[in-house]
Amino acid sequence: MTALLLAGVCLLTCLGQMAQKLAVESWRDAPASIAAKLFSPWLLTAIACLGGGLLLWLLVLQRLEVGVAYPMLSLNFVLVTLLASRLFGEHIDGRHWAGVALIVGGVALLGMHT
């Protein structure tokens, strides 16, 4: 159950980051008022995802020590990198991929603790 909650936190946080990027990309093309930007669908989606992630995070913290749980959120770096390259066509160089591999290895090591 805890692993599912952690996965949910990572997924919602990652989706929130992608929605934030989509929000600012949509602002770039059309000049809009601050109110229109604040109530844009992508920004509201980001807030909902990040808020949901926060609520799940609180459930995770009831089950795990923060020193074990928090590093698991590093998987967000992996998810965001993958989605940024796919959705936004961002170039990811070899050094970045090496860093992602190290993060995955570190999370795997920490996962053996639980």
Coordinates of N, CA, C and O in Angstrom, one line a residue, residues 21-108:
K21 N 4.1 23.6 -17.0 CA 4.8 23.9 -18.3 C 3.8 24.2 -19.4 O 4.0 25.2 -20.1
L22 N 2.8 23.4 -19.5 CA 1.8 23.6 -20.5 C 1.1 25.0 -20.3 O 0.7 25.7 -21.2
A23 N 0.9 25.3 -19.0 CA 0.2 26.6 -18.7 C 1.1 27.8 -19.2 O 0.6 28.7 -19.9
V24 N 2.4 27.8 -18.9 CA 3.2 28.9 -19.3 C 3.4 28.9 -20.8 O 3.5 30.0 -21.4
E25 N 3.4 27.7 -21.4 CA 3.5 27.7 -22.9 C 2.2 28.3 -23.5 O 2.3 29.0 -24.5
S26 N 1.1 28.1 -22.9 CA -0.2 28.6 -23.5 C -0.2 30.1 -23.3 O -0.8 30.9 -24.0
W27 N 0.5 30.6 -22.2 CA 0.5 32.1 -22.0 C 1.4 32.8 -23.0 O 1.2 34.0 -23.3
R28 N 2.4 32.1 -23.5 CA 3.4 32.7 -24.4 C 2.7 33.2 -25.7 O 3.1 34.2 -26.2
D29 N 1.8 32.5 -26.2 CA 1.2 32.8 -27.5 C 0.1 33.9 -27.5 O -0.1 34.6 -28.5
A30 N -0.6 34.0 -26.4 CA -1.7 34.9 -26.3 C -1.6 35.8 -25.1 O -1.5 35.3 -24.0
P31 N -1.5 37.1 -25.3 CA -1.4 38.0 -24.2 C -2.7 38.0 -23.4 O -3.8 38.0 -24.0
A32 N -2.6 37.8 -22.1 CA -3.9 37.7 -21.3 C -3.6 38.4 -20.0 O -2.5 38.6 -19.6
S33 N -4.7 38.7 -19.4 CA -4.7 39.4 -18.1 C -4.2 38.4 -17.0 O -4.2 37.2 -17.2
I34 N -3.8 38.9 -15.9 CA -3.3 38.1 -14.8 C -4.4 37.1 -14.4 O -4.2 36.0 -14.1
A35 N -5.7 37.6 -14.3 CA -6.8 36.8 -13.9 C -7.0 35.6 -14.9 O -7.2 34.5 -14.5
A36 N -6.9 35.9 -16.2 CA -7.0 34.8 -17.2 C -5.9 33.8 -17.0 O -6.2 32.6 -17.1
K37 N -4.7 34.3 -16.7 CA -3.6 33.3 -16.5 C -3.8 32.5 -15.2 O -3.6 31.3 -15.2
L38 N -4.3 33.1 -14.1 CA -4.5 32.4 -12.9 C -5.6 31.4 -13.0 O -5.6 30.4 -12.2
F39 N -6.6 31.6 -13.9 CA -7.7 30.6 -14.0 C -7.6 29.8 -15.3 O -8.6 29.3 -15.7
S40 N -6.4 29.7 -15.9 CA -6.2 28.9 -17.1 C -6.4 27.5 -16.7 O -6.0 27.0 -15.6
P41 N -7.0 26.7 -17.6 CA -7.2 25.3 -17.3 C -5.9 24.5 -17.0 O -6.0 23.6 -16.1
W42 N -4.8 24.8 -17.6 CA -3.6 24.1 -17.3 C -3.1 24.4 -15.9 O -2.6 23.6 -15.2
L43 N -3.2 25.7 -15.5 CA -2.7 26.0 -14.2 C -3.6 25.4 -13.1 O -3.1 24.9 -12.1
L44 N -4.9 25.4 -13.4 CA -5.8 24.8 -12.4 C -5.6 23.3 -12.3 O -5.6 22.7 -11.2
T45 N -5.3 22.7 -13.4 CA -4.9 21.2 -13.4 C -3.6 21.0 -12.6 O -3.6 20.1 -11.8
A46 N -2.7 21.9 -12.8 CA -1.4 21.8 -12.0 C -1.7 21.9 -10.5 O -1.2 21.1 -9.7
I47 N -2.5 22.8 -10.1 CA -2.8 23.0 -8.7 C -3.5 21.8 -8.1 O -3.2 21.3 -7.0
A48 N -4.5 21.3 -8.9 CA -5.2 20.1 -8.5 C -4.2 18.9 -8.3 O -4.3 18.2 -7.3
C49 N -3.4 18.7 -9.3 CA -2.4 17.5 -9.2 C -1.5 17.7 -8.0 O -1.2 16.7 -7.3
L50 N -0.9 18.9 -7.9 CA 0.0 19.1 -6.8 C -0.6 19.0 -5.4 O -0.1 18.5 -4.5
G51 N -1.9 19.5 -5.4 CA -2.6 19.4 -4.1 C -3.0 18.0 -3.8 O -2.8 17.5 -2.6
G52 N -3.4 17.2 -4.8 CA -3.6 15.8 -4.6 C -2.3 15.0 -4.1 O -2.4 14.2 -3.3
G53 N -1.2 15.4 -4.8 CA 0.1 14.8 -4.4 C 0.4 15.1 -3.0 O 0.9 14.3 -2.2
L54 N 0.1 16.3 -2.5 CA 0.4 16.7 -1.1 C -0.4 15.9 -0.2 O 0.1 15.4 0.8
L55 N -1.7 15.7 -0.5 CA -2.5 14.9 0.4 C -2.0 13.4 0.5 O -2.0 12.8 1.6
L56 N -1.7 12.8 -0.6 CA -1.1 11.5 -0.6 C 0.2 11.5 0.1 O 0.5 10.5 0.9
W57 N 1.0 12.5 0.0 CA 2.3 12.6 0.7 C 2.1 12.5 2.2 O 2.9 11.9 2.9
L58 N 1.0 13.2 2.7 CA 0.7 13.1 4.1 C 0.5 11.7 4.6 O 0.9 11.3 5.7
L59 N -0.2 10.9 3.7 CA -0.5 9.5 4.1 C 0.8 8.7 4.1 O 1.0 7.8 4.9
V60 N 1.7 9.0 3.1 CA 3.0 8.3 3.1 C 3.8 8.6 4.3 O 4.3 7.7 4.9
L61 N 3.8 9.8 4.8 CA 4.5 10.2 6.0 C 4.0 9.5 7.3 O 4.7 9.4 8.2
Q62 N 2.7 9.1 7.2 CA 2.2 8.4 8.4 C 2.8 7.0 8.4 O 2.7 6.3 9.4
R63 N 3.2 6.5 7.3 CA 3.7 5.1 7.1 C 5.2 4.9 7.1 O 5.7 3.8 7.4
L64 N 5.9 5.9 6.7 CA 7.4 5.8 6.5 C 8.1 7.0 7.2 O 7.5 8.1 7.4
E65 N 9.3 6.7 7.5 CA 10.2 7.8 8.1 C 10.4 8.8 6.9 O 10.6 8.3 5.8
V66 N 10.5 10.1 7.2 CA 10.7 11.1 6.1 C 12.1 10.9 5.5 O 12.2 11.1 4.3
G67 N 13.1 10.4 6.2 CA 14.4 10.1 5.7 C 14.4 9.0 4.6 O 15.3 8.9 3.8
V68 N 13.4 8.1 4.7 CA 13.3 7.1 3.7 C 12.4 7.5 2.6 O 12.6 7.3 1.4
A69 N 11.3 8.1 2.9 CA 10.2 8.5 1.9 C 10.7 9.6 1.0 O 10.5 9.5 -0.2
Y70 N 11.3 10.6 1.5 CA 11.7 11.8 0.7 C 12.6 11.5 -0.5 O 12.3 12.0 -1.6
P71 N 13.6 10.7 -0.2 CA 14.5 10.4 -1.4 C 13.8 9.7 -2.5 O 14.2 9.8 -3.7
M72 N 12.7 9.0 -2.2 CA 11.9 8.3 -3.2 C 11.3 9.2 -4.2 O 11.0 8.9 -5.3
L73 N 11.1 10.5 -3.7 CA 10.5 11.5 -4.6 C 11.5 11.9 -5.7 O 11.1 12.5 -6.7
S74 N 12.7 11.4 -5.6 CA 13.7 11.7 -6.7 C 13.3 11.1 -8.0 O 13.8 11.5 -9.0
L75 N 12.4 10.1 -7.9 CA 11.9 9.5 -9.2 C 11.2 10.5 -10.0 O 11.1 10.3 -11.2
N76 N 10.8 11.6 -9.4 CA 10.2 12.7 -10.2 C 11.2 13.2 -11.2 O 10.8 13.6 -12.3
F77 N 12.5 13.3 -10.9 CA 13.5 13.7 -11.9 C 13.5 12.8 -13.1 O 13.6 13.3 -14.2
V78 N 13.3 11.6 -12.9 CA 13.3 10.6 -13.9 C 12.0 10.8 -14.8 O 12.1 10.9 -16.0
L79 N 10.9 10.8 -14.1 CA 9.6 11.0 -14.9 C 9.5 12.3 -15.6 O 9.1 12.3 -16.8
V80 N 9.9 13.4 -15.0 CA 9.9 14.7 -15.7 C 10.9 14.7 -16.8 O 10.5 15.3 -17.9
T81 N 12.0 14.1 -16.7 CA 13.0 14.1 -17.8 C 12.4 13.3 -19.0 O 12.5 13.8 -20.1
L82 N 11.8 12.2 -18.7 CA 11.2 11.4 -19.8 C 10.1 12.1 -20.5 O 10.0 12.2 -21.7
L83 N 9.2 12.7 -19.7 CA 8.1 13.4 -20.3 C 8.5 14.7 -21.0 O 8.0 15.1 -22.1
A84 N 9.5 15.4 -20.5 CA 10.0 16.6 -21.1 C 10.6 16.3 -22.5 O 10.4 17.1 -23.5
S85 N 11.3 15.2 -22.6 CA 11.8 14.8 -23.9 C 10.8 14.4 -24.9 O 10.8 14.7 -26.1
R86 N 9.7 13.7 -24.4 CA 8.7 13.2 -25.3 C 7.6 14.3 -25.6 O 7.3 14.5 -26.8
L87 N 7.2 15.0 -24.6 CA 6.1 16.0 -24.8 C 6.6 17.3 -25.4 O 5.9 17.9 -26.2
F88 N 7.7 17.8 -24.9 CA 8.2 19.1 -25.3 C 9.4 19.0 -26.3 O 9.9 20.1 -26.7
G89 N 9.9 17.8 -26.6 CA 11.0 17.7 -27.5 C 12.3 18.3 -26.9 O 13.2 18.6 -27.7
E90 N 12.4 18.3 -25.6 CA 13.6 18.9 -25.0 C 14.8 17.9 -25.2 O 14.6 16.7 -25.1
H91 N 15.9 18.4 -25.5 CA 17.1 17.6 -25.7 C 17.7 17.2 -24.4 O 17.9 18.0 -23.5
I92 N 17.9 15.9 -24.2 CA 18.5 15.4 -23.0 C 19.9 14.8 -23.4 O 19.9 13.8 -24.1
D93 N 20.9 15.3 -22.8 CA 22.3 14.8 -23.2 C 22.7 13.6 -22.4 O 22.0 13.3 -21.4
G94 N 23.8 13.0 -22.7 CA 24.3 11.8 -22.1 C 24.6 12.0 -20.6 O 24.3 11.2 -19.8
R95 N 25.1 13.2 -20.3 CA 25.4 13.5 -18.9 C 24.1 13.5 -18.0 O 24.1 13.0 -16.9
H96 N 23.0 14.1 -18.6 CA 21.8 14.1 -17.9 C 21.2 12.7 -17.7 O 20.7 12.3 -16.6
W97 N 21.3 11.8 -18.8 CA 20.9 10.5 -18.7 C 21.7 9.7 -17.6 O 21.1 8.8 -16.9
A98 N 23.0 10.0 -17.5 CA 23.8 9.3 -16.5 C 23.3 9.7 -15.1 O 23.3 8.9 -14.2
G99 N 23.0 11.0 -15.0 CA 22.4 11.4 -13.7 C 21.1 10.7 -13.4 O 20.9 10.3 -12.2
V100 N 20.3 10.5 -14.4 CA 19.0 9.8 -14.2 C 19.3 8.4 -13.7 O 18.6 7.9 -12.8
A101 N 20.2 7.8 -14.4 CA 20.6 6.4 -14.0 C 21.1 6.3 -12.5 O 20.7 5.4 -11.8
L102 N 21.9 7.3 -12.1 CA 22.3 7.3 -10.7 C 21.2 7.5 -9.8 O 21.1 6.9 -8.7
I103 N 20.2 8.3 -10.1 CA 19.0 8.5 -9.3 C 18.3 7.2 -9.1 O 17.9 6.8 -8.0
V104 N 18.0 6.5 -10.3 CA 17.3 5.3 -10.2 C 18.1 4.3 -9.3 O 17.5 3.6 -8.5
G105 N 19.4 4.2 -9.5 CA 20.2 3.3 -8.6 C 20.1 3.7 -7.2 O 19.9 2.8 -6.3
G106 N 20.1 4.9 -6.9 CA 20.0 5.4 -5.5 C 18.6 5.0 -4.9 O 18.5 4.6 -3.7
V107 N 17.6 5.2 -5.7 CA 16.2 4.9 -5.2 C 16.1 3.4 -5.0 O 15.5 2.9 -4.0
A108 N 16.7 2.6 -5.9 CA 16.7 1.2 -5.7 C 17.4 0.8 -4.4 O 16.9 -0.1 -3.7

